[in-house]
XYZ file of C-alpha atoms in Angstrom:
689
model
C -3.562 -24.322 12.489
C -1.917 -26.823 9.647
C -3.599 -26.691 6.183
C -2.853 -28.588 2.911
C -2.615 -26.462 -0.359
C -5.496 -26.206 -2.306
C -8.160 -26.563 0.136
C -9.911 -22.937 -0.521
C -8.700 -22.265 2.679
C -9.493 -18.839 4.508
C -8.002 -17.264 8.229
C -9.667 -14.522 9.163
C -9.757 -12.342 11.930
C -7.747 -14.561 14.814
C -6.346 -13.604 17.802
C -3.182 -16.059 18.829
C -1.461 -15.745 22.542
C 0.888 -17.681 23.869
C 0.893 -19.832 20.943
C 3.886 -21.378 18.422
C 4.422 -18.957 15.751
C 4.980 -21.340 12.843
C 2.587 -20.900 9.871
C 1.517 -23.816 8.117
C -1.403 -22.164 6.328
C -0.025 -23.224 2.167
C -1.897 -21.501 0.382
C -4.889 -20.087 2.471
C -6.046 -16.276 2.510
C -4.967 -15.036 5.678
C -5.923 -11.344 6.837
C -6.709 -9.730 10.044
C -4.953 -11.811 12.450
C -3.236 -10.298 15.383
C -0.890 -11.865 18.253
C -1.486 -10.159 21.664
C -2.946 -10.864 24.996
C -6.596 -11.447 25.318
C -6.522 -10.205 28.770
C -8.539 -13.195 30.279
C -9.408 -12.524 33.714
C -8.568 -15.967 35.300
C -8.062 -18.749 32.183
C -6.139 -20.837 34.558
C -9.775 -21.513 36.805
C -11.646 -21.265 33.421
C -12.597 -18.095 33.287
C -12.082 -16.661 29.847
C -13.737 -12.999 30.577
C -12.615 -10.412 28.325
C -11.471 -7.268 30.184
C -11.994 -4.217 28.860
C -8.692 -2.675 26.968
C -8.854 -6.831 25.330
C -7.513 -6.475 22.229
C -10.285 -8.974 21.233
C -13.075 -6.701 21.779
C -14.479 -5.650 18.531
C -12.157 -7.313 16.667
C -14.742 -9.508 14.201
C -15.008 -9.203 11.233
C -18.700 -8.946 12.475
C -17.845 -6.031 14.621
C -18.127 -8.733 17.612
C -15.566 -9.664 20.348
C -13.751 -12.410 18.946
C -13.719 -15.961 20.356
C -17.240 -16.929 22.231
C -19.354 -14.604 22.716
C -20.369 -15.537 26.166
C -17.151 -13.802 27.251
C -17.189 -10.681 25.999
C -18.655 -8.827 28.974
C -19.999 -5.281 28.482
C -17.550 -2.726 29.202
C -18.089 -1.096 32.252
C -20.115 2.306 33.103
C -17.945 5.202 32.213
C -16.516 7.677 35.450
C -17.429 10.986 33.414
C -14.435 13.696 34.825
C -15.187 17.062 35.384
C -12.796 19.492 33.826
C -10.624 21.916 36.182
C -7.475 21.524 37.916
C -6.394 17.937 39.007
C -9.572 16.164 38.247
C -8.252 13.701 35.513
C -4.961 12.824 38.059
C -7.118 12.188 40.668
C -9.296 10.116 38.761
C -6.945 8.101 37.410
C -5.825 7.616 40.613
C -8.974 6.327 42.249
C -10.007 4.225 39.045
C -10.778 1.148 39.624
C -8.930 -1.815 37.173
C -10.493 -1.455 33.674
C -12.476 1.745 34.199
C -13.583 4.138 31.297
C -12.845 7.299 31.930
C -14.556 10.193 29.953
C -13.981 13.745 29.202
C -16.436 16.123 28.628
C -15.988 17.669 24.976
C -14.105 20.924 24.277
C -12.763 21.444 27.994
C -9.575 21.617 29.514
C -7.779 19.331 31.725
C -4.787 20.534 33.468
C -2.631 19.448 36.576
C -0.538 22.339 38.253
C 0.949 19.857 40.893
C 0.963 16.465 38.714
C 4.496 15.866 36.533
C 3.015 12.741 35.096
C -0.030 10.523 35.274
C 1.343 6.749 36.699
C -0.926 4.300 35.034
C -0.613 1.037 36.814
C -3.770 -0.638 35.736
C -5.653 -1.410 32.907
C -7.569 2.235 32.057
C -9.569 4.090 29.127
C -9.690 7.963 28.732
C -11.859 8.579 26.002
C -14.152 11.665 25.091
C -18.052 12.125 25.591
C -20.026 10.371 23.072
C -20.921 13.787 19.895
C -17.898 15.951 21.528
C -17.456 18.388 18.958
C -14.019 19.291 19.782
C -11.669 16.788 21.444
C -11.048 17.597 25.530
C -7.421 18.989 26.231
C -5.565 18.006 28.416
C -1.887 19.771 29.321
C 0.013 19.476 32.288
C 1.468 23.331 33.827
C 3.139 22.127 37.045
C 7.151 23.375 36.005
C 7.375 27.141 35.177
C 9.359 28.099 32.598
C 13.093 27.299 32.530
C 13.416 24.088 34.215
C 15.683 21.662 32.909
C 13.491 18.909 34.053
C 10.338 18.571 32.038
C 6.726 16.618 32.341
C 5.931 13.421 31.019
C 2.000 12.993 30.196
C 1.983 9.315 31.167
C 4.468 7.043 33.160
C 4.303 3.377 32.857
C 4.089 1.262 35.359
C 4.084 -2.777 35.738
C 0.772 -3.726 34.591
C -0.368 -0.829 32.625
C -2.788 -0.856 29.449
C -4.010 2.562 28.135
C -7.032 3.344 25.322
C -7.040 6.891 24.362
C -9.580 7.899 21.956
C -10.935 11.552 21.043
C -8.465 13.630 23.006
C -6.091 16.740 22.491
C -2.634 16.533 24.134
C -0.773 19.697 23.927
C 2.941 19.238 25.491
C 3.273 22.949 25.489
C 6.821 22.968 23.603
C 8.016 25.995 22.971
C 5.268 27.940 26.046
C 6.890 31.161 28.038
C 4.928 30.322 31.577
C 5.836 26.201 31.847
C 8.418 23.464 31.210
C 7.105 21.239 28.515
C 6.435 17.376 28.063
C 9.775 15.501 26.720
C 7.912 12.114 26.679
C 4.474 11.359 26.186
C 4.134 8.001 27.704
C 7.398 6.937 29.525
C 7.958 3.303 30.067
C 9.071 2.611 33.383
C 12.792 1.638 33.383
C 12.827 -1.145 35.682
C 11.479 -3.054 33.044
C 7.936 -2.862 33.239
C 5.487 -5.415 31.618
C 2.659 -3.354 29.413
C -0.153 -4.907 27.640
C -1.774 -2.699 24.963
C -1.272 1.534 24.147
C -3.985 2.392 22.170
C -4.213 6.167 20.664
C -7.243 6.889 18.423
C -8.994 9.760 16.914
C -5.980 11.419 18.947
C -4.331 14.802 18.557
C -0.391 15.163 19.987
C 1.377 17.819 19.390
C 4.559 20.229 21.155
C 6.418 17.110 22.671
C 10.189 17.780 22.630
C 10.995 14.188 22.903
C 9.567 10.432 22.223
C 5.816 9.449 21.679
C 6.779 6.539 23.731
C 9.948 6.083 25.651
C 10.727 2.388 25.453
C 14.826 2.955 24.935
C 15.508 1.388 28.225
C 18.627 -0.866 29.295
C 16.354 -2.835 31.093
C 14.074 -3.852 28.354
C 9.911 -3.540 28.707
C 7.562 -5.706 27.500
C 4.588 -4.089 25.692
C 2.304 -6.414 24.064
C 0.535 -4.133 21.411
C 0.431 -0.931 20.295
C -2.277 0.197 18.156
C -2.226 4.180 16.282
C -5.250 4.924 14.374
C -6.687 7.396 12.783
C -4.353 10.542 14.656
C -2.189 13.172 14.261
C 0.709 14.129 15.419
C 2.686 17.618 14.944
C 6.031 18.772 15.729
C 7.029 15.696 18.518
C 9.178 12.556 17.666
C 8.410 9.066 17.311
C 7.665 5.841 19.214
C 11.196 4.705 20.515
C 11.320 0.588 21.171
C 15.220 0.575 20.943
C 16.380 -2.284 23.742
C 12.119 -3.269 24.221
C 9.921 -6.223 23.477
C 7.267 -5.487 21.574
C 4.953 -7.675 20.161
C 2.996 -6.308 17.518
C 2.659 -2.686 16.195
C -0.426 -0.903 14.429
C 0.015 2.473 12.438
C -2.635 3.429 10.261
C -4.602 6.665 8.919
C -2.374 8.694 10.919
C -0.192 11.552 10.123
C 3.350 12.591 11.189
C 3.964 16.028 10.744
C 7.406 17.899 12.024
C 9.379 15.469 14.001
C 12.438 16.075 14.757
C 13.731 12.582 15.265
C 12.057 8.772 13.740
C 8.425 8.253 13.636
C 9.187 4.963 14.893
C 11.969 2.488 15.806
C 12.803 -0.698 17.264
C 16.041 -2.037 17.752
C 17.680 -5.066 19.313
C 14.515 -6.391 21.256
C 11.994 -9.060 20.231
C 10.715 -9.805 17.129
C 6.943 -7.759 16.564
C 5.027 -8.261 13.964
C 4.630 -4.305 12.757
C 1.855 -3.108 10.236
C 1.879 0.517 8.960
C -1.198 1.240 6.720
C -2.086 4.288 5.120
C 0.213 7.313 6.721
C 1.465 10.467 6.139
C 5.012 11.630 7.201
C 5.818 14.945 6.403
C 9.307 16.640 7.178
C 11.312 13.992 9.560
C 14.911 15.356 10.566
C 15.994 11.858 10.927
C 14.989 8.261 9.727
C 11.456 7.546 8.762
C 10.889 4.158 9.911
C 13.987 2.516 11.442
C 13.542 -1.684 12.919
C 17.184 -3.172 12.775
C 18.910 -6.167 14.441
C 14.822 -7.739 15.233
C 14.013 -10.278 12.008
C 10.665 -8.000 11.942
C 7.632 -9.657 9.734
C 7.131 -5.897 8.585
C 5.161 -4.240 6.009
C 4.754 -0.731 5.243
C 1.895 0.163 2.449
C -0.426 2.460 1.136
C 2.277 5.655 2.705
C 3.102 9.004 2.118
C 6.923 9.779 3.066
C 8.209 13.489 2.085
C 11.411 15.783 3.591
C 13.129 12.868 5.465
C 16.296 14.030 6.244
C 17.787 10.168 6.490
C 17.465 6.876 5.159
C 13.394 6.926 4.319
C 13.047 3.048 5.741
C 15.826 1.086 7.057
C 14.728 -2.308 7.530
C 17.569 -4.872 8.013
C 15.195 -8.393 9.107
C 14.731 -10.594 6.124
C 10.773 -10.569 6.108
C 9.784 -6.999 4.801
C 7.190 -5.874 2.438
C 6.816 -1.963 0.768
C 4.104 -1.624 -1.196
C 1.982 1.114 -2.872
C 4.190 4.094 -1.422
C 5.090 7.719 -2.613
C 8.614 9.469 -1.565
C 9.789 12.884 -2.350
C 12.678 14.838 -1.404
C 13.777 12.033 1.029
C 16.694 10.014 1.213
C 17.028 6.493 0.206
C 15.477 3.445 1.165
C 18.106 0.929 3.626
C 16.527 -2.347 3.277
C 17.949 -5.893 3.448
C 17.919 -7.674 0.166
C 15.005 -10.112 1.130
C 12.784 -7.348 1.764
C 10.013 -7.413 -0.986
C 9.623 -3.485 -2.772
C 6.615 -2.746 -4.860
C 4.353 -0.785 -6.535
C 6.454 2.184 -5.329
C 6.804 5.641 -7.090
C 9.137 8.677 -6.702
C 7.214 11.879 -6.993
C 5.892 15.284 -5.300
C 2.727 13.947 -3.720
C 1.273 18.233 -4.085
C 0.159 18.873 -0.682
C -1.757 21.940 -0.771
C 0.048 23.725 1.980
C 2.230 21.036 4.086
C 4.558 23.946 5.617
C 1.544 24.925 7.626
C -0.204 21.395 8.301
C -1.760 21.255 5.392
C -1.409 18.012 3.659
C -4.516 17.876 1.668
C -3.592 16.405 -2.009
C -4.135 18.763 -4.788
C -6.685 17.031 -7.687
C -3.799 15.978 -9.704
C -2.065 14.328 -7.449
C 0.016 11.204 -7.776
C -0.968 9.834 -4.450
C -4.653 9.656 -5.649
C -5.713 6.445 -6.902
C -2.336 4.637 -5.966
C -3.258 2.614 -2.763
C -3.845 -1.255 -3.358
C -7.391 -0.522 -1.994
C -8.002 2.136 -5.080
C -8.059 5.187 -2.526
C -5.056 7.505 -2.396
C -1.849 7.186 -0.941
C -1.362 8.455 3.182
C -3.488 9.613 5.790
C -7.335 8.812 4.033
C -8.108 12.561 5.924
C -6.353 14.320 3.355
C -8.198 12.842 0.532
C -11.691 12.615 1.956
C -12.546 16.061 -0.049
C -11.558 14.525 -3.335
C -12.804 11.108 -3.325
C -15.426 10.750 -5.490
C -17.498 7.345 -7.011
C -19.449 7.720 -9.812
C -21.231 5.084 -11.093
C -21.758 4.512 -14.695
C -24.576 2.833 -16.659
C -24.024 0.502 -19.428
C -24.518 1.731 -22.822
C -22.651 3.190 -26.100
C -20.786 6.256 -25.295
C -21.992 6.280 -21.550
C -17.503 5.849 -20.553
C -16.368 8.610 -22.467
C -18.972 11.208 -21.459
C -18.009 9.511 -17.441
C -14.152 10.284 -18.646
C -14.833 13.742 -19.859
C -17.221 14.758 -16.456
C -14.778 13.223 -14.015
C -12.766 15.443 -11.907
C -9.465 14.433 -11.141
C -8.711 11.314 -8.610
C -12.688 10.254 -9.529
C -13.684 6.521 -9.504
C -15.643 5.386 -12.027
C -17.717 2.178 -11.269
C -19.254 0.180 -14.326
C -21.721 -2.359 -13.778
C -21.919 -6.206 -12.586
C -21.259 -7.625 -16.622
C -22.048 -4.303 -17.986
C -21.228 -3.899 -21.677
C -19.747 -0.125 -22.381
C -19.072 0.401 -25.795
C -18.006 3.579 -28.048
C -19.190 4.126 -31.653
C -18.150 7.709 -32.141
C -14.967 7.690 -31.233
C -11.386 5.973 -31.946
C -10.128 6.187 -27.970
C -10.852 7.451 -24.881
C -8.974 10.125 -23.764
C -7.434 10.215 -20.300
C -5.395 13.806 -18.695
C -5.965 13.452 -14.934
C -5.854 10.913 -12.317
C -8.603 8.520 -12.784
C -9.407 4.998 -11.621
C -12.026 2.816 -13.740
C -13.084 0.132 -12.118
C -16.086 -3.268 -11.516
C -18.411 -2.514 -8.756
C -17.502 -4.406 -5.560
C -18.492 -7.937 -5.719
C -19.141 -8.519 -9.106
C -19.541 -11.649 -10.344
C -18.711 -10.946 -13.793
C -16.352 -8.154 -15.621
C -17.901 -5.528 -17.117
C -16.796 -5.254 -21.151
C -15.135 -2.589 -23.144
C -15.123 -2.534 -26.628
C -14.228 0.258 -28.902
C -16.747 -0.209 -32.292
C -15.969 2.680 -33.990
C -14.134 2.279 -36.899
C -17.429 0.600 -39.519
C -17.151 -1.263 -41.475
C -14.599 -4.122 -41.136
C -11.610 -3.394 -43.108
C -8.192 -5.237 -42.415
C -6.393 -3.151 -45.332
C -7.726 0.345 -43.808
C -4.953 1.000 -41.262
C -7.799 3.211 -38.577
C -8.018 0.746 -36.334
C -8.951 2.734 -32.595
C -7.472 2.284 -29.128
C -8.690 1.825 -25.869
C -7.106 4.463 -23.675
C -4.351 7.745 -24.874
C -2.615 8.728 -21.661
C -2.290 12.888 -21.850
C -0.207 14.792 -19.387
C -0.845 15.092 -16.236
C -2.383 11.823 -16.341
C -2.299 8.658 -13.861
C -5.086 5.083 -14.804
C -6.255 2.750 -12.951
C -8.009 -0.524 -14.175
C -9.589 -2.836 -11.874
C -11.383 -6.096 -12.965
C -12.349 -5.215 -16.232
C -12.917 -7.126 -19.659
C -11.006 -5.187 -22.810
C -12.251 -6.798 -26.105
C -10.200 -6.053 -28.900
C -12.758 -8.093 -31.694
C -9.691 -8.694 -33.077
C -11.043 -12.285 -35.352
C -8.888 -15.462 -34.895
C -7.890 -15.868 -38.186
C -7.087 -13.806 -41.272
C -10.257 -14.635 -43.305
C -13.077 -14.933 -40.846
C -16.779 -16.190 -40.971
C -18.679 -14.201 -41.142
C -16.616 -10.835 -41.732
C -17.111 -8.628 -38.328
C -19.409 -5.325 -38.781
C -15.907 -3.417 -37.186
C -12.479 -3.383 -37.160
C -10.233 -4.143 -34.096
C -8.538 -2.033 -31.778
C -4.985 -2.784 -32.112
C -3.294 -0.374 -28.697
C -5.130 -0.977 -25.079
C -2.440 1.583 -23.816
C -1.019 4.413 -25.662
C 0.733 7.720 -24.735
C -0.240 10.801 -26.371
C 3.039 11.425 -27.968
C 4.107 14.708 -27.663
C 7.219 16.256 -26.794
C 6.656 16.402 -23.184
C 4.226 14.444 -21.316
C 4.127 12.786 -17.969
C 2.387 9.919 -16.807
C 2.103 9.008 -13.098
C 1.320 5.651 -13.197
C -0.794 2.962 -15.212
C -2.008 -0.042 -12.802
C -4.033 -2.417 -14.252
C -5.088 -5.791 -11.526
C -7.269 -8.177 -12.613
C -8.496 -7.491 -15.817
C -8.443 -9.754 -18.943
C -8.012 -8.219 -22.222
C -8.019 -10.254 -25.672
C -8.526 -10.364 -29.067
C -6.265 -6.838 -30.067
C -4.095 -6.497 -32.715
C -1.718 -4.551 -31.800
C 0.614 -3.762 -28.812
C -0.586 -3.807 -25.358
C 1.250 -0.677 -24.637
C 2.291 1.692 -26.725
C 4.654 4.284 -26.614
C 6.790 5.516 -28.891
C 6.010 6.572 -32.449
C 6.591 3.430 -34.560
C 6.741 6.423 -37.671
C 9.826 7.585 -35.558
C 12.359 4.485 -34.760
C 13.675 7.587 -32.119
C 13.968 8.491 -29.038
C 11.209 11.244 -27.295
C 12.932 12.750 -24.603
C 10.083 14.279 -22.752
C 7.701 11.173 -22.437
C 7.511 10.352 -18.574
C 5.217 6.887 -17.586
C 6.884 6.579 -13.943
C 5.243 3.343 -12.739
C 3.384 0.677 -14.561
C 2.281 -2.570 -12.537
C -0.260 -5.517 -13.870
C -1.370 -8.043 -11.202
C -3.776 -10.693 -11.942
C -4.284 -10.483 -15.296
C -5.072 -12.641 -18.159
C -3.848 -11.225 -21.759
C -5.076 -13.260 -24.418
C -4.441 -13.039 -28.622
C -2.867 -9.988 -27.980
C 0.492 -8.223 -28.551
C 3.625 -6.757 -26.797
C 4.176 -4.667 -23.624
C 6.361 -2.159 -25.674
C 7.757 0.316 -23.814
C 10.803 2.536 -25.690
C 12.575 5.587 -25.399
C 10.542 6.806 -22.153
C 11.274 7.438 -18.836
C 10.221 4.787 -16.791
C 11.239 3.859 -13.287
C 9.397 0.957 -11.968
C 7.993 -2.044 -14.314
C 6.090 -4.989 -12.622
C 4.197 -8.299 -13.788
C 2.809 -10.111 -11.317
C 0.407 -13.626 -11.346
C -0.781 -12.637 -14.729
C -0.607 -15.129 -17.703
C 0.411 -14.213 -21.678
C -1.445 -16.485 -24.148
C -1.079 -16.700 -27.725
C 1.176 -13.514 -28.617
C 2.638 -13.351 -31.850
C 4.930 -11.007 -30.903
C 7.791 -9.926 -27.889
C 5.483 -10.202 -24.485
C 7.471 -7.793 -23.226
C 10.194 -5.132 -25.110
C 11.677 -2.743 -23.390
C 14.671 -0.293 -24.900
C 16.517 2.445 -22.878
C 13.316 2.823 -20.320
C 13.662 2.055 -17.492
C 15.611 1.403 -14.480
C 13.625 -1.569 -11.972
C 11.906 -4.419 -14.050
C 10.369 -7.020 -12.036
C 8.540 -9.913 -13.557
C 6.813 -12.807 -11.136
C 4.825 -15.489 -10.861
C 3.929 -15.604 -14.561
C 3.079 -18.007 -17.304
C 4.075 -17.390 -20.719
C 2.501 -19.671 -23.500
C 2.730 -19.505 -27.328
C 4.428 -16.337 -27.280
C 7.417 -14.770 -29.301
C 6.781 -17.253 -32.150
C 6.325 -15.439 -35.497
C 8.982 -13.729 -37.664
C 8.258 -9.654 -37.856
C 10.519 -7.376 -37.308
C 13.872 -9.515 -37.519
C 14.546 -11.310 -40.874
C 14.609 -14.811 -40.544
C 14.468 -15.105 -36.907
C 11.358 -14.411 -34.343
C 11.386 -12.116 -31.391
C 11.986 -13.224 -27.935
C 9.433 -13.519 -24.998
C 11.249 -11.191 -22.929
C 13.452 -8.478 -24.107
C 15.591 -5.933 -22.362
C 18.030 -3.576 -23.977
C 20.022 -0.727 -23.021
C 22.085 0.717 -20.320
C 19.349 2.226 -18.362
C 18.217 -1.011 -15.926
C 19.764 -0.816 -12.721
C 17.913 -4.089 -11.874
C 16.207 -6.986 -13.827
C 14.345 -10.038 -12.132
C 12.474 -12.400 -13.610
C 11.147 -15.246 -11.489
C 8.251 -18.154 -10.215
C 7.433 -18.374 -14.002
C 6.581 -21.021 -16.829
C 7.798 -19.906 -20.432
C 6.341 -22.494 -22.503
C 5.645 -23.165 -26.573
C 7.180 -19.977 -27.435
C 9.950 -18.248 -28.615
C 13.269 -20.310 -31.276
C 15.104 -17.768 -30.804
C 15.399 -17.459 -27.384
C 12.896 -16.807 -24.387
C 14.937 -14.058 -22.414
C 16.893 -11.869 -24.292
C 19.215 -9.136 -21.727
C 22.193 -6.859 -21.863
C 25.353 -6.697 -19.596
C 25.322 -4.532 -16.895
C 21.626 -4.708 -15.992
C 21.515 -6.617 -12.599
C 19.393 -9.370 -14.004
C 18.353 -12.250 -12.285
C 16.579 -15.287 -13.322
C 15.545 -17.729 -11.089
C 12.778 -20.564 -10.219
C 11.785 -20.762 -14.566
C 10.330 -23.373 -15.950
C 10.649 -23.476 -20.307
C 9.494 -26.011 -22.259
C 8.956 -26.215 -25.648
C 10.809 -23.297 -26.475
C 14.637 -22.311 -27.758
C 17.111 -23.528 -25.485
C 18.944 -20.522 -26.468
C 20.351 -18.425 -23.842
C 21.081 -14.766 -24.210
C 21.468 -13.603 -20.490
C 24.734 -12.202 -20.941
C 25.907 -11.834 -16.912
C 22.186 -12.204 -15.315
C 22.665 -14.404 -12.337
C 20.745 -17.747 -13.052
C 19.372 -19.895 -10.655
C 16.931 -22.831 -10.038
C 15.964 -23.194 -13.561
C 14.530 -26.351 -15.465
C 12.963 -27.817 -18.598
C 10.372 -30.215 -17.923
C 6.869 -30.242 -19.535
C 4.427 -27.826 -16.742
C 1.583 -30.268 -17.791
C -0.529 -27.803 -18.487
C -4.391 -29.333 -19.045
C -5.287 -27.906 -22.245
């Protein structure tokens, strides 16, 4: 596919196979694509029937198969396998290519003769519909004490296997039988394998790998899908020296692993997506992706108690986003791997050593995923998730915030107006998400009209949100209108006093806020800071203030003031794809307040223009002050019609990078200290108006 920019293009739910990996998609929105063999019946002779096990089946955004639907034949009638000793092995041996073996819920399938189930065909093994308990599969063929373990499945050339709704026990630690070391052994002779799918399964008590693909004669595996499954007391998926095309690990839990959860090294260049997974007590690296230059995305995951590198990626095309790390070794990443929206914090599992990884109501993982849900495997937060519709009106949002349980999601109506006339601030003391209803065409509008009548000299401006101890806040798809008039003597005079600060920390000696995230919002017409985290009357450090992460994406800020971050413990601050227009003060002022700062793809116009605090000198647009910073990145942005002092001011020793930034009609002063500066230009950006 080759597209040009500006065509409003969308590419979704498309399967590619044996075609160029070149992507010439310009600015198209690309989702849900995969690279996998569609398993056509006989394409050379024009038969494109999708065999059972084809990754194209059910992969359309309408739930149908991909491609021309004439080739999506119905799956074969399942073969019922009765429980007992040897019945599953016999059924596997007798099954035709593409067969579906259906097992009885809650029954045990074992073998006292088979040391492995050999797979050399396309096969599905599934639980019967409506099963209340998973069928249990064990191998009891080798007495305890033997040094030769069993392997549940042995894959020969031509194998593909789909497993759904099953319970596999490798019997590690049994007093009667020698347990399994590997769940799936790929034939060392270099097998070619199509699809491995593990969905809705429980695997436990394996001594070694879930997939053993670490072979000197590399096997080839097209696709591995691990979805909505749990792995207890085992190891991970090993593909050292294997050719793997695609890996998806999603909505799954890995608990008490004595080796890596996933490893690939010196093989092919697979596409890897690891999303909404929980990893706990991994006695090695969590994810190890080496020597392959892979396209890797790891997002919405929790990693706790990983003894070595929690994630190692040495290829140049990786993304790690919206992940929580706790009691683990640091990451070990190639310099070009993009890391955003991560935090180091206690996920607050209920009883993790007993496999209870449910999230406590005040867990910082709640609401921190890029889809507004909790991080990690969703099964551990389902009992917490509550969507609460909030009707428009005066006081309704305040009441909903007060009544919300930790982790709740307040959903505001399309275009609704939410005002507050009785209280000067909405106080948040718990993890909370406030967002527009899905599919809203017009942002809901928030206004605080509590300070009446209008009196600029009264000094009693309201706020929007105050964040208390133990809170976190995520806003999505909203408009916050402070009501600040555009002129000093408005006519007619407003009926209420404008909002000054949009977000403020509760100023106590010890306040810890996990994160503030603002996505796709319009914030305008306020008379003071977007974020205020210090007391302007103190001008000194409040040592107990913690705001761990600040992430702002796809937002517009008009006619307002700075992000003020001073004397607060902050590990990550990101502004991405945002516009800042008509800021008389700094856009960002950070002092002794953080470690990693990222500003990417932002537009600044008419900012930092007035003489406010410094005698005879206007403020900068971006000011980072102090020696706490370890990484400051300012990239891909425009700064126009701004400060006559210096658009950016940095101090030495901050690990600063300024690259691909356009400056126009702003001061030529460079106060960048020892920053690495590349690819900047001074030119008119040719804004429309």
